[in-house]
Coordinates of C-alpha atoms and ligand atoms in Angstrom, one line a residue:
M49 CA 132.4 106.1 116.2
P50 CA 134.9 103.9 118.1
Y51 CA 136.3 104.9 121.5
V52 CA 139.8 106.4 121.8
D53 CA 141.9 105.7 124.9
L54 CA 144.7 108.1 125.5
H55 CA 146.1 106.5 128.7
C56 CA 146.8 102.8 128.8
H57 CA 149.7 100.7 130.3
I58 CA 149.4 98.0 127.6
L59 CA 153.1 97.7 126.5
P60 CA 154.3 94.6 128.2
G61 CA 157.3 94.2 130.6
L62 CA 158.1 97.8 131.1
D63 CA 156.2 99.2 134.1
D64 CA 153.4 98.0 136.4
G65 CA 151.1 97.4 133.4
A66 CA 150.9 94.3 131.2
R67 CA 153.5 91.8 132.3
T68 CA 153.7 89.7 129.1
L69 CA 153.0 89.9 125.4
D70 CA 150.2 87.3 125.9
S71 CA 148.6 89.4 128.5
A72 CA 148.7 92.5 126.4
V73 CA 147.2 90.7 123.4
R74 CA 144.5 89.2 125.5
Y75 CA 143.6 92.7 126.7
A76 CA 143.7 93.9 123.0
R77 CA 141.1 91.3 122.2
Q78 CA 138.8 92.9 124.8
L79 CA 139.5 96.3 123.4
D80 CA 138.6 95.1 119.9
R81 CA 135.4 93.5 121.2
E82 CA 134.4 96.7 123.0
D83 CA 135.2 99.0 120.0
V84 CA 138.2 100.8 121.7
L85 CA 140.2 100.9 118.5
D86 CA 142.8 103.6 119.1
V87 CA 145.0 103.2 122.1
A88 CA 148.0 105.3 123.3
T89 CA 150.8 103.3 124.9
T90 CA 151.5 105.3 128.0
S91 CA 154.0 103.4 130.1
H92 CA 155.2 105.3 133.2
I93 CA 158.1 107.6 132.4
K94 CA 159.1 107.8 136.0
R95 CA 162.8 107.0 136.7
S96 CA 162.3 106.9 140.5
H97 CA 160.0 103.8 140.1
F98 CA 161.0 102.4 136.7
P99 CA 164.6 103.3 136.1
H100 CA 165.3 100.8 133.3
I101 CA 162.8 102.0 130.6
D102 CA 164.8 103.1 127.5
L103 CA 162.7 105.7 125.7
H104 CA 164.5 104.9 122.5
E105 CA 163.2 101.4 122.6
L106 CA 159.5 102.4 123.0
A107 CA 158.8 102.5 119.2
D108 CA 160.2 99.0 118.7
R109 CA 158.2 97.7 121.7
R110 CA 155.1 99.2 120.3
A111 CA 155.7 97.8 116.8
E112 CA 156.2 94.3 118.3
L113 CA 152.9 94.5 120.1
Q114 CA 151.1 96.0 117.1
D115 CA 152.4 93.1 115.0
A116 CA 151.1 90.6 117.5
I117 CA 147.7 92.4 117.6
H118 CA 147.4 92.4 113.8
A119 CA 148.4 88.7 113.7
E120 CA 145.3 88.0 115.8
G121 CA 143.2 89.8 113.2
L122 CA 142.3 92.6 115.7
N123 CA 141.6 96.2 114.7
V124 CA 143.3 97.9 117.6
T125 CA 145.8 100.6 116.6
L126 CA 148.5 101.6 119.0
H127 CA 149.9 105.1 119.3
P128 CA 153.0 106.6 120.9
G129 CA 152.9 108.1 124.3
G130 CA 154.1 107.9 127.9
E131 CA 152.7 109.0 131.3
L132 CA 155.3 111.5 132.3
A133 CA 156.1 112.1 136.0
H134 CA 156.6 115.8 136.9
E135 CA 160.1 115.1 138.3
D136 CA 161.2 113.6 135.0
A137 CA 159.4 116.4 133.1
L138 CA 161.8 118.9 134.8
E139 CA 164.9 117.0 133.6
L140 CA 164.4 115.1 130.4
P141 CA 165.9 116.7 127.3
D142 CA 163.5 117.8 124.6
R143 CA 164.7 115.1 122.2
D144 CA 163.5 112.5 124.8
L145 CA 160.2 114.2 125.4
Q146 CA 159.6 114.0 121.7
L147 CA 159.8 110.2 121.9
I148 CA 156.7 110.1 124.2
S149 CA 154.7 113.0 122.8
Q150 CA 151.3 112.4 121.4
G151 CA 149.2 114.0 118.7
P152 CA 150.1 115.4 115.3
K153 CA 153.7 116.6 114.5
H154 CA 152.5 120.2 114.2
A155 CA 150.8 120.2 117.6
P156 CA 152.5 117.7 120.0
W157 CA 151.3 117.3 123.5
L158 CA 152.3 115.2 126.6
L159 CA 150.4 113.2 129.2
L160 CA 151.6 114.6 132.5
E161 CA 150.8 112.7 135.6
C162 CA 149.2 114.6 138.5
P163 CA 151.2 113.4 141.5
F164 CA 149.2 111.4 144.0
A165 CA 151.0 113.1 146.9
G166 CA 149.7 116.5 146.0
L167 CA 150.3 119.4 143.7
N168 CA 153.3 121.6 144.5
E169 CA 155.8 124.1 143.0
D170 CA 157.7 121.3 141.2
F171 CA 154.5 120.3 139.4
D172 CA 153.9 124.0 138.4
A173 CA 157.5 124.2 137.2
A174 CA 157.1 121.0 135.1
V175 CA 153.9 122.5 133.5
E176 CA 155.7 125.7 132.8
R177 CA 158.8 124.0 131.3
L178 CA 156.8 121.7 129.0
T179 CA 154.7 124.6 127.9
R180 CA 157.8 126.7 127.2
L181 CA 159.1 123.8 125.0
G182 CA 156.0 124.0 122.9
Y183 CA 153.9 121.1 124.2
G184 CA 150.2 121.0 124.9
L185 CA 149.3 119.2 128.0
L186 CA 146.8 116.6 129.1
L187 CA 146.9 116.2 132.9
A188 CA 146.3 112.7 134.0
H189 CA 143.8 111.8 136.7
P190 CA 143.6 115.1 138.7
E191 CA 140.9 113.5 140.8
R192 CA 143.5 111.1 142.4
V193 CA 145.6 113.9 143.8
R194 CA 145.6 114.1 147.6
G195 CA 144.2 117.4 148.7
P196 CA 142.7 120.3 146.7
I197 CA 143.2 120.7 143.0
D198 CA 142.7 124.5 142.9
R199 CA 146.4 124.8 142.0
L200 CA 145.5 123.4 138.5
R201 CA 143.3 126.3 137.7
P202 CA 146.0 128.6 136.2
H203 CA 147.2 125.7 134.1
T204 CA 143.8 124.9 132.8
D205 CA 143.1 128.6 132.2
A206 CA 146.3 128.6 130.1
G207 CA 145.0 125.7 128.0
A208 CA 146.0 122.5 129.8
L209 CA 143.3 119.8 129.5
L210 CA 142.1 117.4 132.2
Q211 CA 141.8 113.6 131.8
V212 CA 139.7 111.6 134.3
N213 CA 140.1 107.9 134.9
V214 CA 137.2 105.5 134.3
S215 CA 138.4 103.6 137.5
S216 CA 137.9 106.8 139.6
L217 CA 134.4 107.3 138.3
L218 CA 133.6 103.7 139.3
G219 CA 134.9 104.2 142.8
S220 CA 137.9 101.9 142.5
H221 CA 140.1 104.5 144.3
G222 CA 137.7 105.3 147.1
P223 CA 135.0 107.9 147.6
A224 CA 137.0 111.1 147.5
P225 CA 138.5 110.5 144.0
Q226 CA 135.1 109.3 142.9
E227 CA 133.4 112.5 144.1
V228 CA 136.0 114.8 142.4
A229 CA 135.9 112.7 139.2
G230 CA 132.1 113.1 139.2
K231 CA 132.3 116.8 139.6
L232 CA 134.9 117.2 136.9
V233 CA 132.8 115.3 134.3
T234 CA 129.5 117.0 135.3
N235 CA 130.8 120.6 135.5
G236 CA 132.5 120.5 132.1
R237 CA 136.1 120.8 133.4
A238 CA 137.2 117.3 132.2
Y239 CA 138.1 117.1 128.5
C240 CA 138.2 113.3 128.3
L241 CA 138.0 110.0 130.1
A242 CA 140.7 107.4 129.7
S243 CA 141.1 103.9 131.1
D244 CA 144.6 104.1 132.7
T245 CA 144.3 100.3 132.3
H246 CA 147.0 98.1 133.8
P247 CA 146.2 94.8 132.0
G248 CA 146.2 92.0 134.5
S249 CA 145.3 94.1 137.5
R250 CA 143.0 97.0 136.5
E251 CA 141.0 96.8 133.3
E252 CA 138.1 99.3 133.3
T253 CA 137.5 100.1 129.7
L254 CA 136.0 103.3 128.2
P255 CA 132.5 101.7 127.6
L256 CA 132.3 101.2 131.3
G257 CA 133.1 104.9 131.7
Y258 CA 130.5 105.8 129.2
A259 CA 127.9 103.9 131.2
A260 CA 129.1 105.6 134.4
L261 CA 128.8 109.0 132.8
R262 CA 125.2 108.3 131.8
R263 CA 124.4 107.1 135.4
L264 CA 125.7 110.5 136.6
G265 CA 123.2 112.3 134.4
V266 CA 125.8 113.3 131.8
S267 CA 124.0 113.7 128.4
D268 CA 124.5 111.2 125.6
V269 CA 126.2 113.9 123.5
Q270 CA 128.7 114.9 126.3
A271 CA 129.4 111.3 127.2
F272 CA 130.2 110.8 123.5
R273 CA 132.5 113.8 123.5
L274 CA 134.4 112.7 126.7
T275 CA 135.0 109.1 125.4
Q276 CA 135.2 109.4 121.7
S277 CA 135.2 112.7 119.8
N278 CA 137.4 114.7 122.2
P279 CA 140.2 112.2 122.6
R280 CA 140.1 111.6 118.8
F281 CA 140.5 115.3 118.2
L282 CA 143.5 115.4 120.5
L283 CA 145.0 112.5 118.8
R284 CA 144.5 113.9 115.3
E285 CA 144.7 117.6 115.7
G286 CA 146.2 118.4 119.1
N287 CA 145.0 120.6 121.9
P288 CA 142.0 122.7 120.6
R289 CA 142.6 125.3 123.3
L290 CA 146.0 126.3 122.0
A291 CA 146.6 128.4 119.0
L292 CA 148.2 126.1 116.5
P293 CA 151.1 127.6 114.5
E294 CA 150.3 127.7 110.8
T295 CA 152.4 125.1 109.0
E296 CA 153.0 125.0 105.2
D297 CA 150.5 122.1 105.0
R298 CA 147.8 124.0 106.9
A299 CA 148.4 127.1 104.8
N300 CA 148.2 125.1 101.6
S301 CA 145.1 123.2 102.6
A302 CA 143.4 126.4 103.5
R303 CA 144.0 127.8 100.0
Ligands
FE2_451 FE1 148.7 105.6 134.2

């Protein structure tokens, strides 16, 4: 089963990820070679750092890159997304949040960035607002937060899922994030790994993460879950820890 990467800054010219279309396509070639065939396009949605991103343009930008990838004969499929900063999560209208939501229509979820500076009341408020609006949550790289992450416990108890970076597991951000990342993947708290790749500067792909998991003593089955089946489930079905409302389609398919 191919890998599924739910956090990747591959859309060119928007944030601190890929700078050009050529750079993005070059990275897509690597993804294709390494069997990472489903990739969410998660540019930073963080107006304090990237004020000029127009959320209404994202679909066209994604389509343009997808066309270029197909023109190269590559099998990589791009999916919608965005890495949402908690400050923006507190303010963006729901119609804008929908533009960066991931997963199926009946169970949308958002990739919410855990702030490097530390968890605080504003982050809690962002989680609460997004939950109230009906979104499941995948919390990006909790291991990179400065200070303790106990504050995440009520959110994960309520169904939020944790995503650990491959780069953290490999030690690219120093020993403290590496240690926390290792604990999260070995104690079962992490739901999935993602690359959080910034093509051109940081390019640790999921197969490297798979190998790092195995070196940590994570079983083959669990490493498969963290890099392939769990992210695929999120992409296709949504957050498995949340009760999904029954839609007409679901009701019909159950009959
Ligand atoms: Fe990211």
